[in-house]
Short mmCIF file of C-alpha atoms in Angstrom, two decimals:
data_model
loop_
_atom_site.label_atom_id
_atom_site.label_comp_id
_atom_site.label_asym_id
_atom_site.label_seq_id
_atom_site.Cartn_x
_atom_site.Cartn_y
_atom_site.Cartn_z
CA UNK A 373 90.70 17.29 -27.66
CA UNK A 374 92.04 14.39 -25.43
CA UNK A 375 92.63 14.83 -22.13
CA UNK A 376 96.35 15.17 -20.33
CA UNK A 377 96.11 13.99 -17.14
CA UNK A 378 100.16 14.57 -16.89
CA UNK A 379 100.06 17.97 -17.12
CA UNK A 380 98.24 18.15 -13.93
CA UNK A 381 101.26 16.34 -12.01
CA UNK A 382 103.79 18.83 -14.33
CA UNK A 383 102.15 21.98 -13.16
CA UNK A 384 102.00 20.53 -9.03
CA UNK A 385 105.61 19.84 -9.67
CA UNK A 386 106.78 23.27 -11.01
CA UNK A 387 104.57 25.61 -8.32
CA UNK A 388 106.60 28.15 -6.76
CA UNK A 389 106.65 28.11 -3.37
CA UNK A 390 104.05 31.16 -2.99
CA UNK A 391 101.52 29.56 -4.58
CA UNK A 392 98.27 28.87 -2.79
CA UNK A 393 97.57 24.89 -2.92
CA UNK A 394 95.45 24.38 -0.31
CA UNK A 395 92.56 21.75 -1.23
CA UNK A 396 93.39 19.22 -3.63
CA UNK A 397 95.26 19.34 -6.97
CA UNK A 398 91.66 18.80 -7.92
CA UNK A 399 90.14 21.54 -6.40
CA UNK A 400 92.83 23.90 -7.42
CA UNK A 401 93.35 23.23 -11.07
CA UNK A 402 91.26 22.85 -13.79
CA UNK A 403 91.01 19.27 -15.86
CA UNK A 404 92.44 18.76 -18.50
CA UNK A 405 94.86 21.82 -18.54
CA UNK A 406 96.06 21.87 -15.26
CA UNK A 407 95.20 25.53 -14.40
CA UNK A 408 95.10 27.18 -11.17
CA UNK A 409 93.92 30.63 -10.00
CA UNK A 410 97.40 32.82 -10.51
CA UNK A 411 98.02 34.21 -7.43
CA UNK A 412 97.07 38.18 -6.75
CA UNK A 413 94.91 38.04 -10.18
CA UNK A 414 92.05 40.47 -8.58
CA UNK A 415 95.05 43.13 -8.86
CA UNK A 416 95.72 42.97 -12.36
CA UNK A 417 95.25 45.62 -14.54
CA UNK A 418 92.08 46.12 -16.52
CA UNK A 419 91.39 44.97 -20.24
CA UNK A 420 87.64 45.90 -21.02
CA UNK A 421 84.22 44.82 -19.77
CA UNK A 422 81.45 43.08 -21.43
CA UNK A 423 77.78 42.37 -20.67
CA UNK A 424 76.60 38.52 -21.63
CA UNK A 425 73.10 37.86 -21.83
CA UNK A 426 71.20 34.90 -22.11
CA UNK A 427 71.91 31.54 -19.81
CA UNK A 428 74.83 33.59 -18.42
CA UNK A 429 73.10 36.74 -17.74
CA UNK A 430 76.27 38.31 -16.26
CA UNK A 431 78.48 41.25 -16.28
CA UNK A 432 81.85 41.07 -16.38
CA UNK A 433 85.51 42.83 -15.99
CA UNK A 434 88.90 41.17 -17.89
CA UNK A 435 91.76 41.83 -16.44
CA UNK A 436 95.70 40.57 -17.62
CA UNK A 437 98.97 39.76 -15.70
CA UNK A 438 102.04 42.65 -17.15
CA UNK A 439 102.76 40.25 -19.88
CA UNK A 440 100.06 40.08 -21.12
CA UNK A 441 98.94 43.91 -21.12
CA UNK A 442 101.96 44.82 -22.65
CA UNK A 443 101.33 42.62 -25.55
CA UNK A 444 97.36 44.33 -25.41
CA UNK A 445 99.10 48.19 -25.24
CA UNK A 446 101.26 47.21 -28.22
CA UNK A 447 99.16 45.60 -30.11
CA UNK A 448 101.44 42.77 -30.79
CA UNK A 449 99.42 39.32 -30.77
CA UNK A 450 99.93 36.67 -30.57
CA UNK A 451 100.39 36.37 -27.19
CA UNK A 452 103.80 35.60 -25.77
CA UNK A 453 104.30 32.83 -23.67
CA UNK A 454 103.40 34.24 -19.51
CA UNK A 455 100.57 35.85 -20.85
CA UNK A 456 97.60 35.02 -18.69
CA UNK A 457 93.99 36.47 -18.59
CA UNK A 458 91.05 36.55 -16.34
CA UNK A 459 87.23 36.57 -16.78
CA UNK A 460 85.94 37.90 -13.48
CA UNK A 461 81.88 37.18 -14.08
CA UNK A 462 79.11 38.24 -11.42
CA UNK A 463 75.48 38.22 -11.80
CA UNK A 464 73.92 41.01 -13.85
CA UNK A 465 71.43 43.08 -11.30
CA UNK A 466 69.34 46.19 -11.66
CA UNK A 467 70.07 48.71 -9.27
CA UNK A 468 66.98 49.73 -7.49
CA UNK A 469 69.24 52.37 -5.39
CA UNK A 470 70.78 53.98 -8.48
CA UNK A 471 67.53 53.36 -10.62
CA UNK A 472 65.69 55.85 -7.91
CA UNK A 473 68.49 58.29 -7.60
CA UNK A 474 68.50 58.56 -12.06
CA UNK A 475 64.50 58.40 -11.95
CA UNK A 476 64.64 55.95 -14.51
CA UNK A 477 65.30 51.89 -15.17
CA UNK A 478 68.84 52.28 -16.69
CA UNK A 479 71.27 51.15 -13.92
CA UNK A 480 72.69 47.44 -14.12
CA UNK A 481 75.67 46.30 -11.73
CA UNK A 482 77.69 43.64 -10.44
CA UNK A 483 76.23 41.32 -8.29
CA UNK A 484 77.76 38.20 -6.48
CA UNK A 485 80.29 36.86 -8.45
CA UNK A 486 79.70 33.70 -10.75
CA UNK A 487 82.92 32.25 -12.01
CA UNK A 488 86.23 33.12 -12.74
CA UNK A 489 87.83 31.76 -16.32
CA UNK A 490 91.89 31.77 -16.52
CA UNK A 491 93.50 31.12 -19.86
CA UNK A 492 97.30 30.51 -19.74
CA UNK A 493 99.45 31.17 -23.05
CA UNK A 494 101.73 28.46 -23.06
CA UNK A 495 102.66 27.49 -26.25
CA UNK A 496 104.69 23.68 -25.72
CA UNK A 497 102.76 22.80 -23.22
CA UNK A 498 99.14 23.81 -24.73
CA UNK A 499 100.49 23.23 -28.40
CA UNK A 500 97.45 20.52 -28.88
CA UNK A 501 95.35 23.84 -28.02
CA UNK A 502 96.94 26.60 -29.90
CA UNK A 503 99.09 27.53 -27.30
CA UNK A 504 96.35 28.52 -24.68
CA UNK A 505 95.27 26.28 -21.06
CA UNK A 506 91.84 27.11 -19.65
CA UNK A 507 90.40 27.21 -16.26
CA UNK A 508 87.02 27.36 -14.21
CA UNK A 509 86.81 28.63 -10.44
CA UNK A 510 83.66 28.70 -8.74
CA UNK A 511 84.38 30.08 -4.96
CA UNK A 512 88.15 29.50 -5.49
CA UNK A 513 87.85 25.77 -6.61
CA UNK A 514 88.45 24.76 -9.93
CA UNK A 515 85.18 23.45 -11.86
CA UNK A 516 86.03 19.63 -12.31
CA UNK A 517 83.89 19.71 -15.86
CA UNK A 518 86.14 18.19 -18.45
CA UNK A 519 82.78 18.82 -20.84
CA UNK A 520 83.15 22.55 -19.70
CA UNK A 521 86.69 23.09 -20.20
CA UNK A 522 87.15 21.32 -23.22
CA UNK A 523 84.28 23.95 -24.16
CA UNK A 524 86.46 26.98 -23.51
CA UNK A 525 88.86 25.87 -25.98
CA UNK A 526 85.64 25.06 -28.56
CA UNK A 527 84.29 27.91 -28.41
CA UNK A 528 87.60 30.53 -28.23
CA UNK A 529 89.45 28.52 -31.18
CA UNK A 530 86.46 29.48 -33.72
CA UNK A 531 87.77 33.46 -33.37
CA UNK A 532 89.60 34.54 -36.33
CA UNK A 533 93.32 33.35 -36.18
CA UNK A 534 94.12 37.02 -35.84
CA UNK A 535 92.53 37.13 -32.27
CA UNK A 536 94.60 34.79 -30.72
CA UNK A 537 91.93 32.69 -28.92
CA UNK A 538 91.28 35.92 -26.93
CA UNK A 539 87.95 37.72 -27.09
CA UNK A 540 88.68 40.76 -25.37
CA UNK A 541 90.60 43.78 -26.72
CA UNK A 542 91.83 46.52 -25.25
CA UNK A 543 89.94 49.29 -24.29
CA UNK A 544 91.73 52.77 -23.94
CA UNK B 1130 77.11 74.61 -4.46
CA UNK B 1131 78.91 77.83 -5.64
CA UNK B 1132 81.65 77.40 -8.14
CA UNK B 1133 85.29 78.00 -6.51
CA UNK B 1134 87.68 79.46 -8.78
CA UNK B 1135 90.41 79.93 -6.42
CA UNK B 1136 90.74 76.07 -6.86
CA UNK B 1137 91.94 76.08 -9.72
CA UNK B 1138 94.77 78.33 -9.27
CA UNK B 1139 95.47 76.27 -6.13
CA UNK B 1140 95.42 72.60 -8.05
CA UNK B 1141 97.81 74.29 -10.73
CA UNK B 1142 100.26 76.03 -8.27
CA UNK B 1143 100.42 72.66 -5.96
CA UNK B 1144 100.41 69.97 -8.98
CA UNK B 1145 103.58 67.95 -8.85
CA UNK B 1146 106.38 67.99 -12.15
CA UNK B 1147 105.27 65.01 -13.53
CA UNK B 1148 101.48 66.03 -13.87
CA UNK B 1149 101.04 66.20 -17.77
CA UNK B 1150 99.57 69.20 -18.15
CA UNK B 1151 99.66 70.05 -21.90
CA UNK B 1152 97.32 72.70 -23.93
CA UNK B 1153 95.27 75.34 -21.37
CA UNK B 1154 94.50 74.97 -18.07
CA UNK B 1155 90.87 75.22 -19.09
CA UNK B 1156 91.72 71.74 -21.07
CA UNK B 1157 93.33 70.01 -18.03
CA UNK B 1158 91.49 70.46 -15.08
CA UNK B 1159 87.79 70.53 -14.47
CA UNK B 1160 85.74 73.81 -13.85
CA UNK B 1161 84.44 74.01 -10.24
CA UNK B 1162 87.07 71.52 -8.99
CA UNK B 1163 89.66 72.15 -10.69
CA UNK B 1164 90.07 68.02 -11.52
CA UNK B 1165 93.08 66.85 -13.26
CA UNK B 1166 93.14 63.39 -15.12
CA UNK B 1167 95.62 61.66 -12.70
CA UNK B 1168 98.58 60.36 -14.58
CA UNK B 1169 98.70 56.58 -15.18
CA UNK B 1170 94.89 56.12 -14.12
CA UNK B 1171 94.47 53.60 -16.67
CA UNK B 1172 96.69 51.28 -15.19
CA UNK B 1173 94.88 51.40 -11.63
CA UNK B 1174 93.25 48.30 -10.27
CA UNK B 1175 89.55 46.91 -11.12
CA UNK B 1176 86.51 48.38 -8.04
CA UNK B 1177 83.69 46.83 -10.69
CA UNK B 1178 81.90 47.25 -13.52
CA UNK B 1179 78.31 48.70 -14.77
CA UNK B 1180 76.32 49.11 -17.44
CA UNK B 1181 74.16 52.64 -17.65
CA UNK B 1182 71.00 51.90 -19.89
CA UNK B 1183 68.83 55.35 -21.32
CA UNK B 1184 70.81 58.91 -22.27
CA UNK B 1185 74.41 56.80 -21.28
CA UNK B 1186 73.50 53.50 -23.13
CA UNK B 1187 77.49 52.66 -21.87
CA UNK B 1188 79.39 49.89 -20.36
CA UNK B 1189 81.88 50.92 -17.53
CA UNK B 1190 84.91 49.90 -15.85
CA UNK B 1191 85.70 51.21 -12.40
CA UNK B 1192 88.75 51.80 -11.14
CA UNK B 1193 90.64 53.15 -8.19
CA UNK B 1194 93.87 54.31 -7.11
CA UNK B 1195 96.08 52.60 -4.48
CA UNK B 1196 94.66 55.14 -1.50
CA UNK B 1197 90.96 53.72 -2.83
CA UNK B 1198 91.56 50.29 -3.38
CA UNK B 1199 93.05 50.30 0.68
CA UNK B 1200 89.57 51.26 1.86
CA UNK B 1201 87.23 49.75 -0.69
CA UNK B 1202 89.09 46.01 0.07
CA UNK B 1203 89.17 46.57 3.87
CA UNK B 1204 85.52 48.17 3.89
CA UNK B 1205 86.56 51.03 5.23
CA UNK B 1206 84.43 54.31 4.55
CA UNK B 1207 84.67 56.98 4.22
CA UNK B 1208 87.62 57.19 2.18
CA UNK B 1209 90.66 58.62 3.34
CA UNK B 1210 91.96 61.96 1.51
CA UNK B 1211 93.67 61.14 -1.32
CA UNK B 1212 91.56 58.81 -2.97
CA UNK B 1213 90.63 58.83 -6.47
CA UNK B 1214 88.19 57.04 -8.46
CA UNK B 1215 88.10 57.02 -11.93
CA UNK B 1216 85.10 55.67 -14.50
CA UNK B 1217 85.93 54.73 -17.95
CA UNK B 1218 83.07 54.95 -20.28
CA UNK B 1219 82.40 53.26 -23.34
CA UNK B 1220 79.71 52.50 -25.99
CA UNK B 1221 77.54 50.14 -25.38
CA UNK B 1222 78.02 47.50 -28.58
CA UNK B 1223 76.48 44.21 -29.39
CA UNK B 1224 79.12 42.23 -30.83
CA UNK B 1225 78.26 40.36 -33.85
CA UNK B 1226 81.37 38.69 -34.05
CA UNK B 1227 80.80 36.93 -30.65
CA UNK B 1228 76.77 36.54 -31.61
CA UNK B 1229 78.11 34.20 -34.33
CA UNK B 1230 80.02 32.22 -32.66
CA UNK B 1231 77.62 32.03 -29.28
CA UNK B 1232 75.15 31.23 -32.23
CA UNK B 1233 72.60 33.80 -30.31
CA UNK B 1234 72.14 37.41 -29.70
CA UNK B 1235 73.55 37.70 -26.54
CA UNK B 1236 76.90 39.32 -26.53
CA UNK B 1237 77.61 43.14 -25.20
CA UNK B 1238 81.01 45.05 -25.55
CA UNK B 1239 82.72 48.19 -24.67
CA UNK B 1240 82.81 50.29 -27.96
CA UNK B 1241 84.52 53.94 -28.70
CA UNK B 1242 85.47 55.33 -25.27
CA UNK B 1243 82.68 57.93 -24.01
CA UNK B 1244 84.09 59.88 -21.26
CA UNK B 1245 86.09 59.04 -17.99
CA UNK B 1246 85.19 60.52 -14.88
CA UNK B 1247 87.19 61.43 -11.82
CA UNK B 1248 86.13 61.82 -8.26
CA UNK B 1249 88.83 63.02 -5.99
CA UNK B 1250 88.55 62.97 -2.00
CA UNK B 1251 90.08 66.01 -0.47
CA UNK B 1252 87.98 66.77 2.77
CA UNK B 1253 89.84 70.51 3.21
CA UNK B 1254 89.77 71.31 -0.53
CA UNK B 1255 86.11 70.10 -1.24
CA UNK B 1256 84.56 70.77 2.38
CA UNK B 1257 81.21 72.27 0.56
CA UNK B 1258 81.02 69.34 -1.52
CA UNK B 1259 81.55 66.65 1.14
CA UNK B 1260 85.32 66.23 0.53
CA UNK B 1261 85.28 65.25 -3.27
CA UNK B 1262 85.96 67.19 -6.41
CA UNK B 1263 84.62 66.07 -9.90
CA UNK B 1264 85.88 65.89 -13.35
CA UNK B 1265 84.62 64.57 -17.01
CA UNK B 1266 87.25 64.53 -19.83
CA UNK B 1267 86.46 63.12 -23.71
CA UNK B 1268 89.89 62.58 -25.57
CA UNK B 1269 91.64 63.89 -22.24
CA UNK B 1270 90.27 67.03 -22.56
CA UNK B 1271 88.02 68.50 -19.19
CA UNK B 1272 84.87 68.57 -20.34
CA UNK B 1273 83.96 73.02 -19.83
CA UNK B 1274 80.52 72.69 -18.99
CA UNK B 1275 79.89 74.27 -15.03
CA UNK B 1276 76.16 72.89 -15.42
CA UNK B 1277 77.46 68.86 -15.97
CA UNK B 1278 80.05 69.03 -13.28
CA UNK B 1279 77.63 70.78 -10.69
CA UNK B 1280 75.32 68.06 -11.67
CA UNK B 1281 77.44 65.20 -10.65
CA UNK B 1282 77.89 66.51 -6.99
CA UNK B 1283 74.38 66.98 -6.90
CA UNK B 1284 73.98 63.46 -8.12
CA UNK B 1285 76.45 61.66 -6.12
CA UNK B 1286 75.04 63.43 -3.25
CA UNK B 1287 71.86 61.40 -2.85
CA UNK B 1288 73.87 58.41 -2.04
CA UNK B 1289 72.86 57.43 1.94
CA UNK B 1290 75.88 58.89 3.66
CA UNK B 1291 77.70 55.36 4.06
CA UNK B 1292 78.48 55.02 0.60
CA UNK B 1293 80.37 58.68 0.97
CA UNK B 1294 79.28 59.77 -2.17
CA UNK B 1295 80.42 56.14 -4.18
CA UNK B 1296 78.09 54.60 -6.39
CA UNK B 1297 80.61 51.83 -6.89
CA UNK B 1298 81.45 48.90 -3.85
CA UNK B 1299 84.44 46.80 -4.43
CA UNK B 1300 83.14 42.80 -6.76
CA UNK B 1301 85.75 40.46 -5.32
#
């Protein structure tokens, strides 16, 4: 996809007041799509969990703002326009303390956290993308990877149309 | 620990209007405790996440309710009465969907729902079992079985004392 560096000046511009921009517009929002960390995220209600392996090696919780958990509960996808999701990832760790309590190797936790991964249904001005902006935050900053970003939308647009662009379900 | 059936009784007799309790007591509340599923649990916020290897082979989210959360985000233990912690338990499932697309074995989701378990501070009620009760429910129901529920106190127990009988600390 090609970049849109205007968005970036559109989303500074149309912050409410609340909203945490300290740093630089660079630090705070992602390239490309102009996302930043949505204020009081780590509240959000839970989604699922999921375990990734391999260079990631994490384990992680997904979590949605009301919009987009009601959409989840009802099973109505697509998304509606609000809806925003986060990836909270931390490093996947063997628990020596629970591992001796159980008597056996079975107990894998949450570490120190890796990244955090926002996607924003907005469907004019992410229409390029099917609707849906991406973020990275390491620490609170945005990753400044266009390669990375424009990977999130790479990789979440090959999911069957039915999906949304959202790999997570719900889990009751 | 000897089993307190009195509990019961009392958890039934002091259980406010709204508390959904459908089918027999012996479905809705725990034996020993006398542990209700809280209403609207689902919806708490996110403590972590786990994954339980061996007999469980289960991913897990953690949650807590708003009594919890207080003291898990301001670190401070042990938790006040009132708290309640709830697990949500589910299969532990390579998904082949997100294999594909990753293009490598690597991808781990939450499946069928296993059991959720509830752990529920009350330092008067549960003095003999250092102020929490226990419950397991599958489909909602309280799992029967004295022998499991005995065996999570005894469990949880071997925690060191700051944890206050918490495997789970709060990812941020």
């Amino acid at each position: 996809m090609t970049r849109h560096p205007i968005v970036t000046a559109l989303m500074l511009t149309s912050l409410p007041a609340s909203f945490p921009l300290s740093g630089t517009a660079q630090e705070s929002t992602s390239p490309v799509f102009g996302v930043a960390l949505p204020p009081g995220y780590r509240d959000w209600q839970f989604i699922s969990v999921a375990h990734e392996a391999g260079n990631n090696n994490d384990i992680r919780g997904i979590l949605g703002n009301d919009i987009a958990m009601k959409a989840l509960k009802e099973g109505k996808l697509p998304f509606p326009d609000g809806s925003i999701i986060v990836r909270l990832a931390y490093e996947y760790v063997a628990s020596d303390r629970n591992n001796a309590i159980f008597g056996r190797e079975q107990s894998f936790v949450a570490g120190a956290p890796t990244n955090v991964q926002v996607e924003v249904k907005d469907s004019k001005r992410y229409a390029s993308t099917g609707g849906w902006g991406y973020g990275q935050f390491e620490n609170g900053k945005a990753n400044p990877s266009a390669k990375i970003i424009n990977s999130c939308f790479a990789c979440h647009a090959k999911l069957p149309a039915a999906a949304d662009q959202v790999f997570t379900t719900y889990s009751k």
